CSV table of C-alpha atoms and ligand atoms in Angstrom, one decimal:
chain,number,residue,atom,x,y,z
X,1,UNK,CA,35.0,28.1,55.8
X,2,UNK,CA,36.8,25.5,58.1
X,3,UNK,CA,35.2,25.5,61.5
X,4,UNK,CA,37.3,26.1,64.6
X,5,UNK,CA,37.0,24.2,67.9
X,6,UNK,CA,40.1,25.5,69.8
X,7,UNK,CA,38.2,26.8,72.9
X,8,UNK,CA,36.0,23.7,73.0
X,9,UNK,CA,38.9,21.3,72.7
X,10,UNK,CA,40.9,23.2,75.4
X,11,UNK,CA,37.9,22.9,77.8
X,12,UNK,CA,37.6,19.2,77.1
X,13,UNK,CA,41.3,18.7,78.0
X,14,UNK,CA,40.9,20.7,81.2
X,15,UNK,CA,37.7,18.8,82.0
X,16,UNK,CA,39.5,15.5,81.7
X,17,UNK,CA,41.9,16.6,84.4
X,18,UNK,CA,39.3,17.6,87.0
X,19,UNK,CA,36.0,16.0,86.3
X,20,UNK,CA,35.4,12.3,86.8
X,21,UNK,CA,35.1,10.1,83.7
X,22,UNK,CA,32.2,8.2,85.2
X,23,UNK,CA,29.6,10.9,84.4
X,24,UNK,CA,30.0,11.6,80.7
X,25,UNK,CA,29.9,9.6,77.5
X,26,UNK,CA,32.0,11.4,74.9
X,27,UNK,CA,30.8,11.8,71.4
X,28,UNK,CA,32.6,15.0,70.2
X,29,UNK,CA,34.1,18.2,71.8
X,30,UNK,CA,31.0,20.3,72.1
X,31,UNK,CA,31.1,22.9,74.9
X,32,UNK,CA,27.8,24.7,75.1
X,33,UNK,CA,27.9,28.4,75.4
X,34,UNK,CA,24.4,29.5,74.5
X,35,UNK,CA,21.2,27.8,73.4
X,36,UNK,CA,17.7,29.0,72.3
X,37,UNK,CA,14.9,26.9,70.9
X,38,UNK,CA,16.4,24.1,68.8
X,39,UNK,CA,19.7,25.9,68.2
X,40,UNK,CA,22.9,25.6,70.3
X,41,UNK,CA,26.1,27.7,70.1
X,42,UNK,CA,29.4,26.4,71.2
X,43,UNK,CA,32.3,28.2,72.9
X,44,UNK,CA,34.0,28.8,69.5
X,45,UNK,CA,30.8,30.4,68.1
X,46,UNK,CA,29.7,27.4,65.9
X,47,UNK,CA,26.0,26.8,65.7
X,48,UNK,CA,24.2,23.5,65.8
X,49,UNK,CA,20.6,22.3,65.2
X,50,UNK,CA,19.9,20.1,68.2
X,51,UNK,CA,18.5,16.6,67.6
X,52,UNK,CA,19.2,15.5,71.2
X,53,UNK,CA,17.4,18.2,73.3
X,54,UNK,CA,19.7,17.6,76.2
X,55,UNK,CA,18.9,13.9,76.2
X,56,UNK,CA,15.2,14.6,75.9
X,57,UNK,CA,15.1,17.1,78.8
X,58,UNK,CA,14.2,20.1,76.7
X,59,UNK,CA,10.9,19.3,74.9
X,60,UNK,CA,10.0,23.0,75.1
X,61,UNK,CA,13.4,24.0,73.6
X,62,UNK,CA,16.3,25.8,75.1
X,63,UNK,CA,15.5,28.7,77.4
X,64,UNK,CA,11.9,29.2,76.4
X,65,UNK,CA,11.0,32.7,77.4
X,66,UNK,CA,8.1,31.6,79.6
X,67,UNK,CA,10.3,29.2,81.5
X,68,UNK,CA,13.0,31.8,81.9
X,69,UNK,CA,10.5,34.3,83.2
X,70,UNK,CA,9.0,31.8,85.6
X,71,UNK,CA,12.5,30.9,87.0
X,72,UNK,CA,13.4,34.6,87.3
X,73,UNK,CA,10.2,35.4,89.1
X,74,UNK,CA,10.7,32.6,91.6
X,75,UNK,CA,14.3,33.4,92.2
X,76,UNK,CA,13.2,37.0,93.0
X,77,UNK,CA,10.6,35.7,95.5
X,78,UNK,CA,12.7,33.0,97.2
X,79,UNK,CA,15.1,30.4,96.0
X,80,UNK,CA,14.4,27.5,98.2
X,81,UNK,CA,12.9,26.4,101.5
X,82,UNK,CA,12.9,22.7,102.1
X,83,UNK,CA,9.6,21.0,101.6
X,84,UNK,CA,10.9,18.4,103.9
X,85,UNK,CA,9.6,20.6,106.8
X,86,UNK,CA,7.6,23.5,105.3
X,87,UNK,CA,5.0,23.8,102.6
X,88,UNK,CA,5.2,25.3,99.2
X,89,UNK,CA,2.3,26.6,97.1
X,90,UNK,CA,4.0,25.7,93.8
X,91,UNK,CA,4.4,22.1,94.7
X,92,UNK,CA,0.6,21.9,95.3
X,93,UNK,CA,-0.1,23.6,92.0
X,94,UNK,CA,2.2,21.3,90.1
X,95,UNK,CA,1.0,18.2,91.8
X,96,UNK,CA,-2.6,19.0,90.7
X,97,UNK,CA,-1.5,19.6,87.2
X,98,UNK,CA,0.5,16.3,87.0
X,99,UNK,CA,-2.5,14.4,88.4
X,100,UNK,CA,-4.6,16.0,85.7
X,101,UNK,CA,-2.4,15.2,82.7
X,102,UNK,CA,-1.5,11.6,83.7
X,103,UNK,CA,-3.6,8.7,82.5
X,104,UNK,CA,-5.8,6.9,85.1
X,105,UNK,CA,-9.2,8.1,86.3
X,106,UNK,CA,-8.6,7.4,90.0
X,107,UNK,CA,-7.3,9.4,93.0
X,108,UNK,CA,-3.6,10.0,92.7
X,109,UNK,CA,-0.8,11.6,94.7
X,110,UNK,CA,2.7,12.8,93.8
X,111,UNK,CA,6.1,12.5,95.4
X,112,UNK,CA,8.8,14.8,94.1
X,113,UNK,CA,12.5,14.3,93.6
X,114,UNK,CA,15.4,15.8,91.7
X,115,UNK,CA,16.2,13.5,88.8
X,116,UNK,CA,14.7,10.5,87.0
X,117,UNK,CA,16.9,8.0,88.9
X,118,UNK,CA,15.7,8.9,92.3
X,119,UNK,CA,12.1,8.7,91.1
X,120,UNK,CA,12.7,5.1,90.1
X,121,UNK,CA,14.2,4.4,93.5
X,122,UNK,CA,11.0,5.8,95.0
X,123,UNK,CA,8.8,3.7,92.8
X,124,UNK,CA,10.6,0.6,94.1
X,125,UNK,CA,10.1,1.8,97.7
X,126,UNK,CA,6.4,2.6,97.2
X,127,UNK,CA,5.5,-0.6,95.4
X,128,UNK,CA,7.3,-2.7,98.0
X,129,UNK,CA,5.7,-0.9,100.9
X,130,UNK,CA,2.2,-1.0,99.4
X,131,UNK,CA,2.2,-4.7,98.3
X,132,UNK,CA,4.4,-6.0,101.1
X,133,UNK,CA,6.2,-7.9,98.4
X,134,UNK,CA,9.9,-7.8,97.5
X,135,UNK,CA,10.4,-8.9,94.0
X,136,UNK,CA,10.5,-6.5,91.0
X,137,UNK,CA,10.5,-7.3,87.3
X,138,UNK,CA,12.2,-5.1,84.8
X,139,UNK,CA,13.7,-5.5,81.4
X,140,UNK,CA,17.0,-6.4,79.7
X,141,UNK,CA,18.0,-3.4,77.6
X,142,UNK,CA,16.2,-1.0,79.9
X,143,UNK,CA,17.8,2.1,81.4
X,144,UNK,CA,16.3,3.5,84.6
X,145,UNK,CA,19.1,5.6,86.0
X,146,UNK,CA,22.2,5.7,88.0
X,147,UNK,CA,21.3,5.5,91.7
X,148,UNK,CA,21.6,2.1,93.4
X,149,UNK,CA,17.9,1.3,93.0
X,150,UNK,CA,17.6,2.4,89.4
X,151,UNK,CA,20.9,0.7,88.5
X,152,UNK,CA,19.4,-2.5,89.9
X,153,UNK,CA,16.4,-2.0,87.5
X,154,UNK,CA,18.6,-1.2,84.5
X,155,UNK,CA,20.2,-3.9,82.4
X,156,UNK,CA,21.9,-2.2,79.6
X,157,UNK,CA,25.6,-1.9,80.3
X,158,UNK,CA,28.0,-3.9,82.5
X,159,UNK,CA,29.9,-0.6,83.0
X,160,UNK,CA,27.1,0.5,85.3
X,161,UNK,CA,27.3,-2.7,87.4
X,162,UNK,CA,30.9,-3.7,87.6
X,163,UNK,CA,32.8,-2.9,90.8
X,164,UNK,CA,29.9,-1.3,92.7
X,165,UNK,CA,28.0,-4.2,94.1
X,166,UNK,CA,26.0,-5.5,95.9
X,167,UNK,CA,23.1,-3.8,94.1
X,168,UNK,CA,19.5,-4.4,95.1
X,169,UNK,CA,18.6,-8.1,95.1
X,170,UNK,CA,15.2,-9.5,94.1
X,171,UNK,CA,15.2,-7.7,90.8
X,172,UNK,CA,14.4,-10.0,87.8
X,173,UNK,CA,15.1,-9.1,84.2
X,174,UNK,CA,13.1,-10.3,81.3
X,175,UNK,CA,13.7,-9.7,77.6
X,176,UNK,CA,12.3,-6.5,76.2
X,177,UNK,CA,10.0,-7.4,73.3
X,178,UNK,CA,12.0,-6.3,70.3
X,179,UNK,CA,10.7,-7.7,67.1
X,180,UNK,CA,13.5,-6.4,64.8
X,181,UNK,CA,16.1,-8.2,66.9
X,182,UNK,CA,14.0,-10.8,68.8
X,183,UNK,CA,16.0,-11.7,71.9
X,184,UNK,CA,14.5,-15.2,71.6
X,185,UNK,CA,15.4,-15.5,67.9
X,186,UNK,CA,11.8,-15.9,66.7
X,187,UNK,CA,10.3,-14.2,63.6
X,188,UNK,CA,7.7,-11.5,64.0
X,189,UNK,CA,4.2,-12.5,63.2
X,190,UNK,CA,4.9,-16.2,63.6
X,191,UNK,CA,6.2,-16.1,67.1
X,192,UNK,CA,2.9,-16.4,69.0
X,193,UNK,CA,4.3,-13.8,71.4
X,194,UNK,CA,6.6,-16.3,73.0
X,195,UNK,CA,8.2,-13.5,75.1
X,196,UNK,CA,5.0,-13.1,77.2
X,197,UNK,CA,4.8,-16.9,77.5
X,198,UNK,CA,8.3,-16.9,78.9
X,199,UNK,CA,7.0,-14.7,81.7
X,200,UNK,CA,4.0,-16.9,82.2
X,201,UNK,CA,6.4,-19.8,82.4
X,202,UNK,CA,8.5,-18.0,85.0
X,203,UNK,CA,5.4,-17.4,87.1
X,204,UNK,CA,4.6,-21.1,86.9
X,205,UNK,CA,8.1,-22.5,87.6
X,206,UNK,CA,10.4,-20.2,89.6
X,207,UNK,CA,9.0,-16.7,90.2
X,208,UNK,CA,6.0,-16.8,92.5
X,209,UNK,CA,3.8,-14.0,91.2
X,210,UNK,CA,2.3,-13.4,94.6
X,211,UNK,CA,5.8,-12.3,95.7
X,212,UNK,CA,6.2,-9.7,92.9
X,213,UNK,CA,5.6,-6.1,93.9
X,214,UNK,CA,5.9,-4.5,90.5
X,215,UNK,CA,6.8,-4.6,86.8
X,216,UNK,CA,8.8,-1.5,85.8
X,217,UNK,CA,8.7,-0.8,82.1
X,218,UNK,CA,9.8,1.9,79.7
X,219,UNK,CA,6.8,2.2,77.4
X,220,UNK,CA,9.3,2.6,74.6
X,221,UNK,CA,12.8,1.5,75.5
X,222,UNK,CA,14.8,4.7,75.0
X,223,UNK,CA,18.5,4.0,75.5
X,224,UNK,CA,17.9,0.4,74.3
X,225,UNK,CA,17.5,2.1,70.9
X,226,UNK,CA,13.9,3.3,70.7
X,227,UNK,CA,12.3,-0.1,70.9
X,228,UNK,CA,8.5,0.0,70.6
X,229,UNK,CA,6.9,-3.1,72.1
X,230,UNK,CA,3.9,-4.7,70.4
X,231,UNK,CA,0.6,-3.3,71.7
X,232,UNK,CA,-0.6,-6.8,72.4
X,233,UNK,CA,2.4,-7.6,74.5
X,234,UNK,CA,1.9,-4.6,76.8
X,235,UNK,CA,-1.8,-5.4,77.1
X,236,UNK,CA,-1.1,-9.0,78.1
X,237,UNK,CA,1.6,-8.0,80.5
X,238,UNK,CA,-0.7,-5.5,82.1
X,239,UNK,CA,-3.4,-8.2,82.4
X,240,UNK,CA,-0.9,-10.5,84.0
X,241,UNK,CA,-0.1,-7.8,86.5
X,242,UNK,CA,-3.7,-7.2,87.3
X,243,UNK,CA,-4.5,-10.9,87.7
X,244,UNK,CA,-1.6,-11.3,90.2
X,245,UNK,CA,-1.9,-8.1,92.2
X,246,UNK,CA,1.4,-6.8,90.7
X,247,UNK,CA,1.7,-3.0,90.2
X,248,UNK,CA,2.5,-1.7,86.7
X,249,UNK,CA,5.0,1.1,86.7
X,250,UNK,CA,5.7,3.1,83.5
X,251,UNK,CA,9.0,4.9,83.5
X,252,UNK,CA,8.3,8.0,81.4
X,253,UNK,CA,11.5,9.8,82.2
X,254,UNK,CA,12.5,9.8,78.6
X,255,UNK,CA,9.2,9.4,76.7
X,256,UNK,CA,7.0,11.7,78.8
X,257,UNK,CA,5.8,15.2,78.3
X,258,UNK,CA,4.8,15.0,74.6
X,259,UNK,CA,7.9,13.3,73.4
X,260,UNK,CA,6.0,10.5,71.6
X,261,UNK,CA,3.1,12.5,70.3
X,262,UNK,CA,1.0,11.8,73.5
X,263,UNK,CA,1.5,13.3,76.9
X,264,UNK,CA,2.9,10.0,78.1
X,265,UNK,CA,4.3,7.1,76.1
X,266,UNK,CA,2.1,4.5,77.8
X,267,UNK,CA,-1.0,6.2,76.4
X,268,UNK,CA,-0.1,4.5,73.0
X,269,UNK,CA,-1.0,1.2,74.7
X,270,UNK,CA,-4.4,1.9,76.4
X,271,UNK,CA,-3.3,0.8,79.8
X,272,UNK,CA,-3.4,2.8,83.0
X,273,UNK,CA,-0.3,2.4,85.1
X,274,UNK,CA,-0.5,2.3,88.9
X,275,UNK,CA,2.6,4.5,89.0
X,276,UNK,CA,4.2,6.9,86.5
X,277,UNK,CA,7.8,7.9,86.9
X,278,UNK,CA,8.8,11.2,85.3
X,279,UNK,CA,11.9,13.5,85.1
X,280,UNK,CA,13.9,15.1,82.3
X,281,UNK,CA,11.5,17.3,80.3
X,282,UNK,CA,9.2,17.9,83.3
X,283,UNK,CA,10.9,21.2,84.1
X,284,UNK,CA,12.6,22.1,80.8
X,285,UNK,CA,16.1,21.5,82.1
X,286,UNK,CA,15.7,22.3,85.8
X,287,UNK,CA,16.3,19.4,88.1
X,288,UNK,CA,13.0,17.8,89.1
X,289,UNK,CA,11.4,14.4,89.1
X,290,UNK,CA,8.0,13.1,90.1
X,291,UNK,CA,6.3,9.9,91.0
X,292,UNK,CA,2.6,10.0,90.3
X,293,UNK,CA,0.7,7.0,91.6
X,294,UNK,CA,-2.6,5.8,93.0
X,295,UNK,CA,-3.2,7.6,96.3
X,296,UNK,CA,-3.3,4.5,98.3
X,297,UNK,CA,0.1,3.4,97.0
X,298,UNK,CA,1.6,6.9,97.6
X,299,UNK,CA,0.3,6.8,101.2
X,300,UNK,CA,2.0,3.6,102.0
X,301,UNK,CA,5.2,5.1,103.3
X,302,UNK,CA,5.8,7.6,106.1
X,303,UNK,CA,8.3,10.5,106.2
X,304,UNK,CA,11.2,10.5,105.9
X,305,UNK,CA,11.0,7.3,103.7
X,306,UNK,CA,11.3,9.4,100.5
X,307,UNK,CA,12.4,12.8,101.4
X,308,UNK,CA,15.2,15.0,100.0
X,309,UNK,CA,16.1,18.4,101.2
X,310,UNK,CA,15.8,19.7,97.7
X,311,UNK,CA,12.9,17.7,96.4
X,312,UNK,CA,10.3,19.6,94.5
X,313,UNK,CA,12.6,22.6,94.4
X,314,UNK,CA,10.5,25.8,94.0
X,315,UNK,CA,12.5,27.1,91.1
X,316,UNK,CA,12.1,23.7,89.3
X,317,UNK,CA,8.4,23.6,90.2
X,318,UNK,CA,7.9,27.1,88.7
X,319,UNK,CA,9.7,25.9,85.5
X,320,UNK,CA,7.6,22.7,85.5
X,321,UNK,CA,4.3,24.7,85.7
X,322,UNK,CA,5.5,26.9,82.8
X,323,UNK,CA,6.5,23.8,80.9
X,324,UNK,CA,3.0,22.2,81.1
X,325,UNK,CA,1.4,25.5,80.0
X,326,UNK,CA,3.8,25.8,77.1
X,327,UNK,CA,3.1,22.2,76.0
X,328,UNK,CA,-0.6,22.9,76.1
X,329,UNK,CA,-0.6,26.5,74.6
X,330,UNK,CA,1.8,25.6,71.8
X,331,UNK,CA,0.2,22.3,71.1
X,332,UNK,CA,3.5,20.5,71.3
X,333,UNK,CA,2.0,17.1,71.8
X,334,UNK,CA,0.3,17.4,68.5
X,335,UNK,CA,3.3,19.0,66.9
X,336,UNK,CA,5.5,16.1,68.1
X,337,UNK,CA,3.1,13.7,66.4
X,338,UNK,CA,2.9,15.6,63.1
X,339,UNK,CA,6.7,16.3,62.8
X,340,UNK,CA,7.5,12.8,64.0
X,341,UNK,CA,5.4,11.3,61.2
X,342,UNK,CA,7.1,13.5,58.7
X,343,UNK,CA,10.6,12.7,60.0
X,344,UNK,CA,9.8,8.9,60.0
X,345,UNK,CA,8.6,9.2,56.4
X,346,UNK,CA,11.9,10.9,55.4
X,347,UNK,CA,13.9,8.2,57.2
X,348,UNK,CA,11.9,5.5,55.4
X,349,UNK,CA,12.9,7.2,52.2
X,350,UNK,CA,16.6,7.1,53.3
X,351,UNK,CA,16.2,3.4,54.2
X,352,UNK,CA,15.0,2.7,50.6
X,353,UNK,CA,18.1,4.4,49.3
X,354,UNK,CA,20.8,3.2,51.7
X,355,UNK,CA,21.2,-0.4,52.7
X,356,UNK,CA,23.1,0.7,55.8
X,357,UNK,CA,19.8,1.7,57.4
X,358,UNK,CA,18.3,-1.5,58.7
X,359,UNK,CA,15.3,-0.2,60.6
X,360,UNK,CA,13.5,3.0,61.4
X,361,UNK,CA,11.3,3.2,64.5
X,362,UNK,CA,9.5,6.0,66.2
X,363,UNK,CA,6.6,7.5,67.9
X,364,UNK,CA,6.3,11.3,67.7
X,365,UNK,CA,9.7,13.0,67.9
X,366,UNK,CA,11.3,9.9,69.5
X,367,UNK,CA,12.9,8.1,66.6
X,368,UNK,CA,15.7,5.5,66.3
X,369,UNK,CA,17.5,4.7,63.1
X,370,UNK,CA,19.4,1.4,63.1
X,371,UNK,CA,22.7,1.4,61.2
X,372,UNK,CA,23.7,-2.1,60.2
X,373,UNK,CA,26.5,-3.8,58.3
X,374,UNK,CA,24.2,-5.7,55.9
X,375,UNK,CA,20.6,-6.6,55.7
X,376,UNK,CA,21.2,-10.3,56.1
X,377,UNK,CA,23.2,-10.5,59.3
X,378,UNK,CA,21.7,-7.2,60.7
X,379,UNK,CA,25.0,-6.8,62.5
X,380,UNK,CA,25.2,-3.5,64.4
X,381,UNK,CA,27.3,-0.9,62.6
X,382,UNK,CA,29.0,0.9,65.4
X,383,UNK,CA,31.7,2.3,63.2
X,384,UNK,CA,29.1,4.0,60.9
X,385,UNK,CA,27.2,5.4,63.9
X,386,UNK,CA,30.4,7.0,65.3
X,387,UNK,CA,31.5,8.4,62.0
X,388,UNK,CA,28.1,9.7,60.8
X,389,UNK,CA,27.4,11.3,64.2
X,390,UNK,CA,30.8,13.0,64.2
X,391,UNK,CA,30.4,14.2,60.6
X,392,UNK,CA,26.9,15.6,61.5
X,393,UNK,CA,28.5,17.5,64.4
X,394,UNK,CA,31.1,19.0,62.0
X,395,UNK,CA,28.3,20.0,59.7
X,396,UNK,CA,26.3,21.7,62.5
X,397,UNK,CA,23.9,19.0,63.9
X,398,UNK,CA,23.9,17.5,67.4
X,399,UNK,CA,23.2,13.9,66.7
X,400,UNK,CA,24.2,11.0,69.0
X,401,UNK,CA,23.6,7.2,69.0
X,402,UNK,CA,22.7,4.6,71.6
X,403,UNK,CA,22.7,0.8,71.7
X,404,UNK,CA,25.9,1.0,69.7
X,405,UNK,CA,24.3,1.7,66.3
X,406,UNK,CA,21.0,3.5,66.7
X,407,UNK,CA,20.9,7.2,65.7
X,408,UNK,CA,18.9,9.0,68.4
X,409,UNK,CA,16.5,11.6,66.9
X,410,UNK,CA,14.8,13.5,69.7
X,411,UNK,CA,14.9,17.2,68.9
X,412,UNK,CA,13.1,19.8,71.1
X,413,UNK,CA,9.4,19.7,70.2
X,414,UNK,CA,9.5,23.4,69.3
X,415,UNK,CA,11.9,22.7,66.4
X,416,UNK,CA,10.7,24.3,63.2
X,417,UNK,CA,10.0,22.3,60.0
X,418,UNK,CA,12.9,24.1,58.3
X,419,UNK,CA,15.3,23.2,61.1
X,420,UNK,CA,14.1,19.6,61.1
X,421,UNK,CA,14.6,19.4,57.3
X,422,UNK,CA,18.0,20.8,57.5
X,423,UNK,CA,19.0,18.3,60.2
X,424,UNK,CA,17.7,15.5,58.1
X,425,UNK,CA,19.6,16.7,55.1
X,426,UNK,CA,22.8,16.8,57.2
X,427,UNK,CA,22.2,13.2,58.2
X,428,UNK,CA,21.8,12.2,54.5
X,429,UNK,CA,24.9,14.1,53.5
X,430,UNK,CA,26.9,12.4,56.3
X,431,UNK,CA,25.6,9.0,55.3
X,432,UNK,CA,26.8,9.6,51.7
X,433,UNK,CA,30.2,10.8,52.9
X,434,UNK,CA,30.5,7.7,55.1
X,435,UNK,CA,29.7,5.4,52.2
X,436,UNK,CA,32.2,7.2,50.1
X,437,UNK,CA,34.9,6.6,52.7
X,438,UNK,CA,35.3,10.3,53.4
X,439,UNK,CA,35.2,10.2,57.2
X,440,UNK,CA,38.6,9.4,58.8
X,441,UNK,CA,39.1,6.4,61.1
X,442,UNK,CA,40.7,8.7,63.7
X,443,UNK,CA,37.2,9.5,64.8
X,444,UNK,CA,36.7,6.0,66.0
X,445,UNK,CA,39.3,6.5,68.7
X,446,UNK,CA,37.7,9.7,69.9
X,447,UNK,CA,34.0,9.0,69.9
X,448,UNK,CA,33.0,6.7,72.6
X,449,UNK,CA,29.3,6.6,72.3
X,450,UNK,CA,26.8,4.6,74.2
U,1,PLP,C1,13.8,5.9,80.8
U,1,PLP,C2,14.8,6.6,81.8
U,1,PLP,N1,14.6,6.4,83.1
U,1,PLP,C3,15.4,7.0,84.0
U,1,PLP,C4,16.4,7.8,83.6
U,1,PLP,C5,17.3,8.4,84.6
U,1,PLP,O1,17.1,9.8,84.6
U,1,PLP,P1,18.2,10.8,85.2
U,1,PLP,O2,19.4,10.7,84.3
U,1,PLP,O3,17.5,12.1,85.2
U,1,PLP,O4,18.5,10.3,86.6
U,1,PLP,C6,16.7,8.0,82.2
U,1,PLP,C7,17.8,8.8,81.7
U,1,PLP,O5,18.2,8.7,80.6
U,1,PLP,C8,15.8,7.3,81.3
U,1,PLP,O6,16.0,7.5,80.0
């Protein structure tokens, strides 16, 4: 039966008249009406398996009953009282739990916010205040958010930077270690890790390390296309930080809360960050962010240096406490690892069959699948990404891409094996239809992508 999208399309048209274009990247006309677990229903009654999990914000799945109950209970008690002036039991409880689950066996404290971007701004503030230094190092291809501070850290799209300056100065970007597409054009295994040498060079020639407050790194570059850095690189970078009194900040907004098969992405690298930045999945879709850092760093600023009327909102805190309990009770960290390994294996099989797949990368249920034009040039295949994602949508799978050509596979961690399998089947069917020329070019106009 042909699917209908009339109500969805109508809403998109109205939306374009009244909502700013700056806040949405269009893939296809999906207007969410209902969602549960890993299944989303649109306004026209079509159902989808969700491989996006609201951009990684719903590791516990849509409307998990324990999260819903926690939210309802809190709303019945009181909705909000600013923690800018008064205290809140839930914030204390949540802070204790965050301190417990984050790596690092040292005293820690927490500062709350509303969304990943503001937490990165806070991390800049705390690291500058604590070290008394101004310079920050982050990475080309990184995405840290959309407030002025986090835009200054990010280096992924000129669209985020044009027309709005000046942004923060004293932020230096170095290449993210990306072996499949080495930004320095070296070959993996024979490069001698020239990328870390570049940084050592910078420290010797133009970037005084004693002026650097922090390095901010995504442990796995998410929007850059699920780029997993070599373990040795992270270890050496961390050592360089320690040798020079530079704070190491892990931005876990996308990779945290079980997404990679560990509580936090940085745990794959055996280093203990001085500050961990979190958001998205922390409260199963409620607005909340947190900065968890060494106590002495988190005590380096006085109020109101990082205070928002709504920070650590009680309803969000109640959802976050429920979220942590669910992740523990349902063993979602382990589930992410096991299902992730299975999905990676299936994608490797697809890579064997279809030349269009150039690389498959992943940790837990955080997987990127590179679509390329050919295996010699490795040219990014944006057309294939647009068409395949659109066809998946038509077949009942929410699949998007980032970095122009990388399929983003980040379903809720509660997804069942059957749902995962069906989603993977839909991807294969769509790849076949793309290769057979069955997906019309008109889609290229509509799907914008990222
Ligand atoms: C690694 C990372 N940091 C920060 C952010 C910004 O978070 P938010 O959009 O909640 O402000 C994102 C969002 O995608 C992200 O992926």
